[in-house]
PDB file of C-alpha atoms in Angstrom:
ATOM      1  CA  UNK A  85      12.606   7.032  -1.860  1.00 83.00           C
ATOM      2  CA  UNK A  86      13.922   6.205  -5.328  1.00 83.00           C
ATOM      3  CA  UNK A  87      17.460   6.343  -3.931  1.00 82.00           C
ATOM      4  CA  UNK A  88      16.648   3.740  -1.260  1.00 88.00           C
ATOM      5  CA  UNK A  89      14.678   1.492  -3.616  1.00 88.00           C
ATOM      6  CA  UNK A  90      17.541   1.496  -6.115  1.00 86.00           C
ATOM      7  CA  UNK A  91      19.576  -0.516  -3.591  1.00 87.00           C
ATOM      8  CA  UNK A  92      16.935  -3.217  -3.111  1.00 90.00           C
ATOM      9  CA  UNK A  93      16.147  -6.281  -5.248  1.00 90.00           C
ATOM     10  CA  UNK A  94      13.702  -5.250  -7.972  1.00 92.00           C
ATOM     11  CA  UNK A  95      11.498  -8.319  -7.610  1.00 93.00           C
ATOM     12  CA  UNK A  96      10.085  -7.445  -4.166  1.00 94.00           C
ATOM     13  CA  UNK A  97       6.331  -6.927  -3.782  1.00 96.00           C
ATOM     14  CA  UNK A  98       5.308  -4.822  -0.786  1.00 96.00           C
ATOM     15  CA  UNK A  99       1.923  -6.230   0.121  1.00 95.00           C
ATOM     16  CA  UNK A 100       0.826  -6.655   3.731  1.00 94.00           C
ATOM     17  CA  UNK A 101      -1.000  -9.966   4.020  1.00 94.00           C
ATOM     18  CA  UNK A 102      -2.363 -12.627   6.337  1.00 91.00           C
ATOM     19  CA  UNK A 103      -4.490 -15.765   5.952  1.00 91.00           C
ATOM     20  CA  UNK A 104      -8.274 -15.400   6.048  1.00 89.00           C
ATOM     21  CA  UNK A 105      -9.181 -17.315   9.199  1.00 86.00           C
ATOM     22  CA  UNK A 106     -11.558 -17.135  12.150  1.00 84.00           C
ATOM     23  CA  UNK A 107     -14.419 -14.638  11.971  1.00 83.00           C
ATOM     24  CA  UNK A 108     -13.291 -13.406   8.552  1.00 85.00           C
ATOM     25  CA  UNK A 109     -14.248 -16.740   7.011  1.00 89.00           C
ATOM     26  CA  UNK A 110     -17.896 -16.369   8.068  1.00 88.00           C
ATOM     27  CA  UNK A 111     -18.170 -12.594   7.629  1.00 86.00           C
ATOM     28  CA  UNK A 112     -16.054 -12.088   4.498  1.00 85.00           C
ATOM     29  CA  UNK A 113     -15.493 -15.351   2.601  1.00 89.00           C
ATOM     30  CA  UNK A 114     -18.863 -17.109   2.786  1.00 92.00           C
ATOM     31  CA  UNK A 115     -21.324 -14.220   2.204  1.00 90.00           C
ATOM     32  CA  UNK A 116     -22.129 -13.210  -1.376  1.00 90.00           C
ATOM     33  CA  UNK A 117     -22.514  -9.505  -2.136  1.00 89.00           C
ATOM     34  CA  UNK A 118     -23.669  -7.703  -5.275  1.00 89.00           C
ATOM     35  CA  UNK A 119     -21.929  -4.446  -6.188  1.00 86.00           C
ATOM     36  CA  UNK A 120     -24.137  -2.312  -8.484  1.00 87.00           C
ATOM     37  CA  UNK A 121     -21.089  -0.149  -9.174  1.00 82.00           C
ATOM     38  CA  UNK A 122     -19.922  -2.856 -11.580  1.00 81.00           C
ATOM     39  CA  UNK A 123     -22.754  -2.111 -13.996  1.00 85.00           C
ATOM     40  CA  UNK A 124     -24.243   1.279 -13.003  1.00 84.00           C
ATOM     41  CA  UNK A 125     -22.793   4.705 -13.803  1.00 86.00           C
ATOM     42  CA  UNK A 126     -23.580   6.026 -10.316  1.00 84.00           C
ATOM     43  CA  UNK A 127     -22.104   4.697  -7.102  1.00 80.00           C
ATOM     44  CA  UNK A 128     -24.425   2.917  -4.704  1.00 81.00           C
ATOM     45  CA  UNK A 129     -24.103   0.648  -1.684  1.00 86.00           C
ATOM     46  CA  UNK A 130     -23.539  -3.064  -2.118  1.00 86.00           C
ATOM     47  CA  UNK A 131     -26.315  -5.399  -1.066  1.00 88.00           C
ATOM     48  CA  UNK A 132     -26.072  -8.794   0.548  1.00 90.00           C
ATOM     49  CA  UNK A 133     -27.730 -11.940  -0.757  1.00 89.00           C
ATOM     50  CA  UNK A 134     -29.190 -14.608   1.504  1.00 91.00           C
ATOM     51  CA  UNK A 135     -27.119 -17.303  -0.180  1.00 90.00           C
ATOM     52  CA  UNK A 136     -23.733 -18.320   1.189  1.00 92.00           C
ATOM     53  CA  UNK A 137     -20.903 -20.181  -0.508  1.00 92.00           C
ATOM     54  CA  UNK A 138     -18.228 -22.620   0.643  1.00 93.00           C
ATOM     55  CA  UNK A 139     -14.630 -21.550   1.119  1.00 92.00           C
ATOM     56  CA  UNK A 140     -12.560 -22.245  -2.034  1.00 93.00           C
ATOM     57  CA  UNK A 141     -10.624 -25.506  -2.025  1.00 93.00           C
ATOM     58  CA  UNK A 142      -8.361 -24.851  -5.039  1.00 93.00           C
ATOM     59  CA  UNK A 143      -6.688 -21.786  -3.523  1.00 94.00           C
ATOM     60  CA  UNK A 144      -6.273 -20.268  -0.070  1.00 95.00           C
ATOM     61  CA  UNK A 145      -7.685 -16.875   0.821  1.00 95.00           C
ATOM     62  CA  UNK A 146      -5.481 -14.041   2.026  1.00 95.00           C
ATOM     63  CA  UNK A 147      -6.298 -10.513   3.106  1.00 93.00           C
ATOM     64  CA  UNK A 148      -4.458  -7.355   4.108  1.00 92.00           C
ATOM     65  CA  UNK A 149      -3.984  -3.686   3.364  1.00 93.00           C
ATOM     66  CA  UNK A 150      -5.470  -2.344   0.134  1.00 94.00           C
ATOM     67  CA  UNK A 151      -2.340  -0.190  -0.266  1.00 95.00           C
ATOM     68  CA  UNK A 152       0.267  -2.176  -2.163  1.00 96.00           C
ATOM     69  CA  UNK A 153       3.454  -1.535  -4.131  1.00 96.00           C
ATOM     70  CA  UNK A 154       3.965  -4.382  -6.582  1.00 97.00           C
ATOM     71  CA  UNK A 155       6.274  -5.132  -9.484  1.00 96.00           C
ATOM     72  CA  UNK A 156       5.564  -4.824 -13.175  1.00 96.00           C
ATOM     73  CA  UNK A 157       6.138  -8.558 -13.651  1.00 96.00           C
ATOM     74  CA  UNK A 158       3.502  -9.434 -11.048  1.00 97.00           C
ATOM     75  CA  UNK A 159       0.960  -7.044 -12.604  1.00 97.00           C
ATOM     76  CA  UNK A 160       1.613  -8.524 -16.039  1.00 97.00           C
ATOM     77  CA  UNK A 161       0.931 -11.933 -14.537  1.00 97.00           C
ATOM     78  CA  UNK A 162      -2.373 -10.645 -13.103  1.00 96.00           C
ATOM     79  CA  UNK A 163      -3.347  -9.248 -16.521  1.00 95.00           C
ATOM     80  CA  UNK A 164      -2.256 -12.131 -18.730  1.00 93.00           C
ATOM     81  CA  UNK A 165      -2.898 -14.908 -16.189  1.00 88.00           C
ATOM     82  CA  UNK A 166      -1.188 -17.627 -18.173  1.00 88.00           C
ATOM     83  CA  UNK A 167      -2.129 -20.320 -15.623  1.00 90.00           C
ATOM     84  CA  UNK A 168      -5.678 -18.902 -15.171  1.00 93.00           C
ATOM     85  CA  UNK A 169      -5.228 -18.286 -11.426  1.00 96.00           C
ATOM     86  CA  UNK A 170      -5.622 -14.467 -11.602  1.00 96.00           C
ATOM     87  CA  UNK A 171      -8.860 -14.771 -13.608  1.00 96.00           C
ATOM     88  CA  UNK A 172     -10.273 -17.452 -11.315  1.00 96.00           C
ATOM     89  CA  UNK A 173      -9.536 -15.361  -8.227  1.00 96.00           C
ATOM     90  CA  UNK A 174     -10.946 -12.244  -9.942  1.00 94.00           C
ATOM     91  CA  UNK A 175     -14.269 -13.972 -10.586  1.00 93.00           C
ATOM     92  CA  UNK A 176     -14.408 -15.097  -6.963  1.00 93.00           C
ATOM     93  CA  UNK A 177     -13.689 -11.610  -5.602  1.00 92.00           C
ATOM     94  CA  UNK A 178     -16.369 -10.012  -7.791  1.00 89.00           C
ATOM     95  CA  UNK A 179     -18.852 -10.929  -5.050  1.00 89.00           C
ATOM     96  CA  UNK A 180     -16.528 -10.333  -2.093  1.00 89.00           C
ATOM     97  CA  UNK A 181     -16.816  -7.367   0.273  1.00 86.00           C
ATOM     98  CA  UNK A 182     -13.715  -5.112   0.266  1.00 87.00           C
ATOM     99  CA  UNK A 183     -12.125  -7.020  -2.624  1.00 90.00           C
ATOM    100  CA  UNK A 184      -9.116  -4.614  -2.870  1.00 92.00           C
ATOM    101  CA  UNK A 185      -8.073  -6.013   0.521  1.00 93.00           C
ATOM    102  CA  UNK A 186      -7.864  -9.548  -0.793  1.00 94.00           C
ATOM    103  CA  UNK A 187      -7.458  -9.936  -4.559  1.00 97.00           C
ATOM    104  CA  UNK A 188      -3.749  -9.247  -5.063  1.00 97.00           C
ATOM    105  CA  UNK A 189      -2.933 -10.878  -1.724  1.00 97.00           C
ATOM    106  CA  UNK A 190      -4.673 -14.111  -2.691  1.00 97.00           C
ATOM    107  CA  UNK A 191      -3.170 -14.214  -6.181  1.00 97.00           C
ATOM    108  CA  UNK A 192       0.403 -13.629  -5.056  1.00 96.00           C
ATOM    109  CA  UNK A 193       0.251 -16.050  -2.131  1.00 96.00           C
ATOM    110  CA  UNK A 194      -1.086 -18.850  -4.334  1.00 95.00           C
ATOM    111  CA  UNK A 195       1.415 -18.290  -7.132  1.00 94.00           C
ATOM    112  CA  UNK A 196       4.486 -20.509  -7.011  1.00 92.00           C
ATOM    113  CA  UNK A 197       6.447 -17.928  -8.975  1.00 93.00           C
ATOM    114  CA  UNK A 198       5.661 -14.885  -6.816  1.00 94.00           C
ATOM    115  CA  UNK A 199       4.785 -16.100  -3.305  1.00 92.00           C
ATOM    116  CA  UNK A 200       8.386 -15.808  -2.082  1.00 91.00           C
ATOM    117  CA  UNK A 201       8.720 -12.235  -3.372  1.00 93.00           C
ATOM    118  CA  UNK A 202       6.399 -10.715  -0.770  1.00 94.00           C
ATOM    119  CA  UNK A 203       7.253  -8.205   1.945  1.00 94.00           C
ATOM    120  CA  UNK A 204       4.328  -8.014   4.368  1.00 93.00           C
ATOM    121  CA  UNK A 205       4.285  -4.241   4.842  1.00 94.00           C
ATOM    122  CA  UNK A 206       2.207  -1.551   3.115  1.00 95.00           C
ATOM    123  CA  UNK A 207       4.751   1.287   3.659  1.00 95.00           C
ATOM    124  CA  UNK A 208       2.056   3.391   5.354  1.00 96.00           C
ATOM    125  CA  UNK A 209       1.702   4.949   8.772  1.00 96.00           C
ATOM    126  CA  UNK A 210      -1.898   4.430   9.881  1.00 95.00           C
ATOM    127  CA  UNK A 211      -3.426   5.070  13.317  1.00 94.00           C
ATOM    128  CA  UNK A 212      -6.243   2.846  14.573  1.00 91.00           C
ATOM    129  CA  UNK A 213      -8.633   2.735  17.499  1.00 90.00           C
ATOM    130  CA  UNK A 214      -8.123   0.050  20.144  1.00 86.00           C
ATOM    131  CA  UNK A 215      -9.648  -2.314  19.254  1.00 81.00           C
ATOM    132  CA  UNK A 216      -9.547  -1.353  15.553  1.00 78.00           C
ATOM    133  CA  UNK A 217     -12.774  -0.176  13.929  1.00 79.00           C
ATOM    134  CA  UNK A 218     -13.707  -0.367  10.251  1.00 78.00           C
ATOM    135  CA  UNK A 219     -11.874   2.841   9.324  1.00 85.00           C
ATOM    136  CA  UNK A 220      -8.577   4.309  10.609  1.00 92.00           C
ATOM    137  CA  UNK A 221      -8.291   7.480  12.654  1.00 93.00           C
ATOM    138  CA  UNK A 222      -7.683  10.806  10.946  1.00 95.00           C
ATOM    139  CA  UNK A 223      -4.107  11.973  11.507  1.00 96.00           C
ATOM    140  CA  UNK A 224      -3.339  15.343  13.090  1.00 96.00           C
ATOM    141  CA  UNK A 225      -0.401  17.243  14.587  1.00 96.00           C
ATOM    142  CA  UNK A 226      -0.459  14.994  17.666  1.00 96.00           C
ATOM    143  CA  UNK A 227       0.513  12.076  15.403  1.00 96.00           C
ATOM    144  CA  UNK A 228       3.388  13.929  13.739  1.00 96.00           C
ATOM    145  CA  UNK A 229       6.250  12.587  15.890  1.00 95.00           C
ATOM    146  CA  UNK A 230       5.096   8.973  15.659  1.00 95.00           C
ATOM    147  CA  UNK A 231       4.552   9.396  11.928  1.00 95.00           C
ATOM    148  CA  UNK A 232       8.116  10.603  11.395  1.00 94.00           C
ATOM    149  CA  UNK A 233       9.580   8.007  13.761  1.00 94.00           C
ATOM    150  CA  UNK A 234       7.926   5.183  11.809  1.00 94.00           C
ATOM    151  CA  UNK A 235      10.027   5.966   8.745  1.00 93.00           C
ATOM    152  CA  UNK A 236       7.046   5.165   6.513  1.00 94.00           C
ATOM    153  CA  UNK A 237       7.055   7.083   3.207  1.00 93.00           C
ATOM    154  CA  UNK A 238       3.241   7.272   3.138  1.00 95.00           C
ATOM    155  CA  UNK A 239       0.493   7.937   5.672  1.00 96.00           C
ATOM    156  CA  UNK A 240      -3.284   8.093   5.850  1.00 94.00           C
ATOM    157  CA  UNK A 241      -5.859   9.340   6.428  1.00 94.00           C
ATOM    158  CA  UNK A 242      -5.887  13.132   6.567  1.00 96.00           C
ATOM    159  CA  UNK A 243      -8.753  15.562   6.814  1.00 96.00           C
ATOM    160  CA  UNK A 244      -8.832  18.298   4.183  1.00 95.00           C
ATOM    161  CA  UNK A 245      -6.605  21.298   5.050  1.00 93.00           C
ATOM    162  CA  UNK A 246      -5.550  19.813   8.410  1.00 95.00           C
ATOM    163  CA  UNK A 247      -2.593  21.774   9.906  1.00 95.00           C
ATOM    164  CA  UNK A 248      -0.473  18.613   9.980  1.00 96.00           C
ATOM    165  CA  UNK A 249      -0.281  18.745   6.175  1.00 95.00           C
ATOM    166  CA  UNK A 250       1.421  22.141   6.333  1.00 93.00           C
ATOM    167  CA  UNK A 251       3.741  20.797   9.032  1.00 94.00           C
ATOM    168  CA  UNK A 252       4.741  17.886   6.764  1.00 93.00           C
ATOM    169  CA  UNK A 253       5.367  20.271   3.867  1.00 91.00           C
ATOM    170  CA  UNK A 254       7.529  22.567   5.966  1.00 90.00           C
ATOM    171  CA  UNK A 255       9.465  20.189   8.229  1.00 90.00           C
ATOM    172  CA  UNK A 256       9.709  17.016   6.133  1.00 89.00           C
ATOM    173  CA  UNK A 257       9.577  18.135   2.511  1.00 86.00           C
ATOM    174  CA  UNK A 258      11.058  21.610   2.931  1.00 83.00           C
ATOM    175  CA  UNK A 259       8.244  22.925   0.775  1.00 83.00           C
ATOM    176  CA  UNK A 260       7.075  26.519   1.015  1.00 82.00           C
ATOM    177  CA  UNK A 261       3.470  27.525   0.363  1.00 83.00           C
ATOM    178  CA  UNK A 262       2.649  27.572  -3.329  1.00 82.00           C
ATOM    179  CA  UNK A 263       5.965  25.966  -4.328  1.00 81.00           C
ATOM    180  CA  UNK A 264       7.318  22.560  -5.263  1.00 82.00           C
ATOM    181  CA  UNK A 265       9.164  20.362  -2.777  1.00 82.00           C
ATOM    182  CA  UNK A 266      12.815  21.101  -3.646  1.00 82.00           C
ATOM    183  CA  UNK A 267      14.964  18.372  -5.156  1.00 81.00           C
ATOM    184  CA  UNK A 268      18.332  17.960  -6.843  1.00 82.00           C
ATOM    185  CA  UNK A 269      16.793  19.381 -10.025  1.00 80.00           C
ATOM    186  CA  UNK A 270      16.351  22.783  -8.337  1.00 83.00           C
ATOM    187  CA  UNK A 271      19.534  24.664  -9.257  1.00 82.00           C
ATOM    188  CA  UNK A 272      18.503  28.235  -8.471  1.00 82.00           C
ATOM    189  CA  UNK A 273      19.971  30.276  -5.640  1.00 81.00           C
ATOM    190  CA  UNK A 274      18.026  30.439  -2.390  1.00 75.00           C
ATOM    191  CA  UNK A 275      18.278  34.012  -1.180  1.00 77.00           C
ATOM    192  CA  UNK A 276      15.895  36.774  -0.157  1.00 78.00           C
ATOM    193  CA  UNK A 277      12.954  34.392  -0.338  1.00 75.00           C
ATOM    194  CA  UNK A 278      13.608  33.363  -3.946  1.00 81.00           C
ATOM    195  CA  UNK A 279      12.529  29.950  -5.188  1.00 83.00           C
ATOM    196  CA  UNK A 280      15.504  27.698  -6.093  1.00 83.00           C
ATOM    197  CA  UNK A 281      13.180  25.569  -8.212  1.00 85.00           C
ATOM    198  CA  UNK A 282      12.537  28.483 -10.549  1.00 83.00           C
ATOM    199  CA  UNK A 283      15.729  27.326 -12.297  1.00 86.00           C
ATOM    200  CA  UNK A 284      15.457  23.737 -13.453  1.00 84.00           C
ATOM    201  CA  UNK A 285      18.456  21.470 -13.831  1.00 84.00           C
ATOM    202  CA  UNK A 286      18.676  17.782 -14.729  1.00 85.00           C
ATOM    203  CA  UNK A 287      15.495  16.135 -13.430  1.00 77.00           C
ATOM    204  CA  UNK A 288      17.105  12.691 -13.792  1.00 79.00           C
ATOM    205  CA  UNK A 289      19.449  13.465 -10.890  1.00 78.00           C
ATOM    206  CA  UNK A 290      18.413  12.122  -7.479  1.00 76.00           C
ATOM    207  CA  UNK A 291      19.860  13.199  -4.166  1.00 79.00           C
ATOM    208  CA  UNK A 292      18.835  11.627  -0.845  1.00 81.00           C
ATOM    209  CA  UNK A 293      16.722  13.920   1.314  1.00 78.00           C
ATOM    210  CA  UNK A 294      17.031  14.495   5.070  1.00 78.00           C
ATOM    211  CA  UNK A 295      14.761  11.537   5.885  1.00 84.00           C
ATOM    212  CA  UNK A 296      16.809   8.962   3.992  1.00 88.00           C
ATOM    213  CA  UNK A 297      18.244   7.335   7.127  1.00 90.00           C
ATOM    214  CA  UNK A 298      14.781   6.701   8.581  1.00 91.00           C
ATOM    215  CA  UNK A 299      13.607   5.217   5.302  1.00 92.00           C
ATOM    216  CA  UNK A 300      16.713   3.053   4.941  1.00 92.00           C
ATOM    217  CA  UNK A 301      16.196   1.693   8.446  1.00 93.00           C
ATOM    218  CA  UNK A 302      12.575   0.825   7.687  1.00 93.00           C
ATOM    219  CA  UNK A 303      13.471  -1.047   4.504  1.00 93.00           C
ATOM    220  CA  UNK A 304      16.356  -2.780   6.248  1.00 92.00           C
ATOM    221  CA  UNK A 305      13.975  -4.048   8.925  1.00 92.00           C
ATOM    222  CA  UNK A 306      11.146  -5.186   6.664  1.00 92.00           C
ATOM    223  CA  UNK A 307      13.372  -6.900   4.097  1.00 90.00           C
ATOM    224  CA  UNK A 308      15.345  -8.854   6.705  1.00 88.00           C
ATOM    225  CA  UNK A 309      14.977 -12.630   6.742  1.00 82.00           C
ATOM    226  CA  UNK A 310      13.529 -12.525  10.263  1.00 80.00           C
ATOM    227  CA  UNK A 311      10.719 -10.199   9.154  1.00 81.00           C
ATOM    228  CA  UNK A 312      10.097 -12.004   5.870  1.00 78.00           C
ATOM    229  CA  UNK A 313      10.017 -15.442   7.496  1.00 74.00           C
ATOM    230  CA  UNK A 314       6.225 -15.058   7.800  1.00 69.00           C
ATOM    231  CA  UNK A 315       5.700 -14.544   4.068  1.00 75.00           C
ATOM    232  CA  UNK A 316       2.951 -16.580   2.472  1.00 81.00           C
ATOM    233  CA  UNK A 317       3.470 -20.181   1.469  1.00 58.00           C
ATOM    234  CA  UNK A 318       2.050 -22.386  -1.267  1.00 45.00           C
ATOM    235  CA  UNK A 319      -1.421 -23.858  -0.761  1.00 42.00           C
ATOM    236  CA  UNK A 320      -1.695 -27.487   0.236  1.00 41.00           C
TER     237      UNK A 320
END
């Protein structure tokens, strides 16, 4: 993955996003929730207030996958917030259900500096019901071919100790039980069941693995101008 990313612009933010419209406005944006987890040491369910609030007029709301891969410069902007947008959005999302699915998306799509750096893809393979329910399906061996074909470097969700995890280790990562996934830093000799990673070479050396072509194709597709033409725009 590092090999493929090294050939891409370093300012890209992989964050799947869409505008908050339709039913999401009434069911996500207007309700006010209280999350006791913000001030209690033990986790508990959120509770809903009877009050409702208007949709913000100073910024537009966006939502998407909670799984993001963003740049250091964008995170520094979220932390320092020199134009106060990140802090304003943070205060709003304090009382928003599933805030990880909206905070970064709303900040980046309302920022003049970063809104053109988005790639609307979360780099995950995820299987859903039809129509989608609240949570994705658990992946198993029947999903293996589609998972590989997608070219996605990540996938979710998996049940503990599901056989598909061993299949991924063996057929994708080339990892034997109880051993590391071999890389260019493994300089030992593979013979008679020995572990080549028992001898460590230069761990700064990267060599593309067998899935590099699938990953390159995915990144080529999602960073194309046709795909990125739907990236978020400035609020009006």
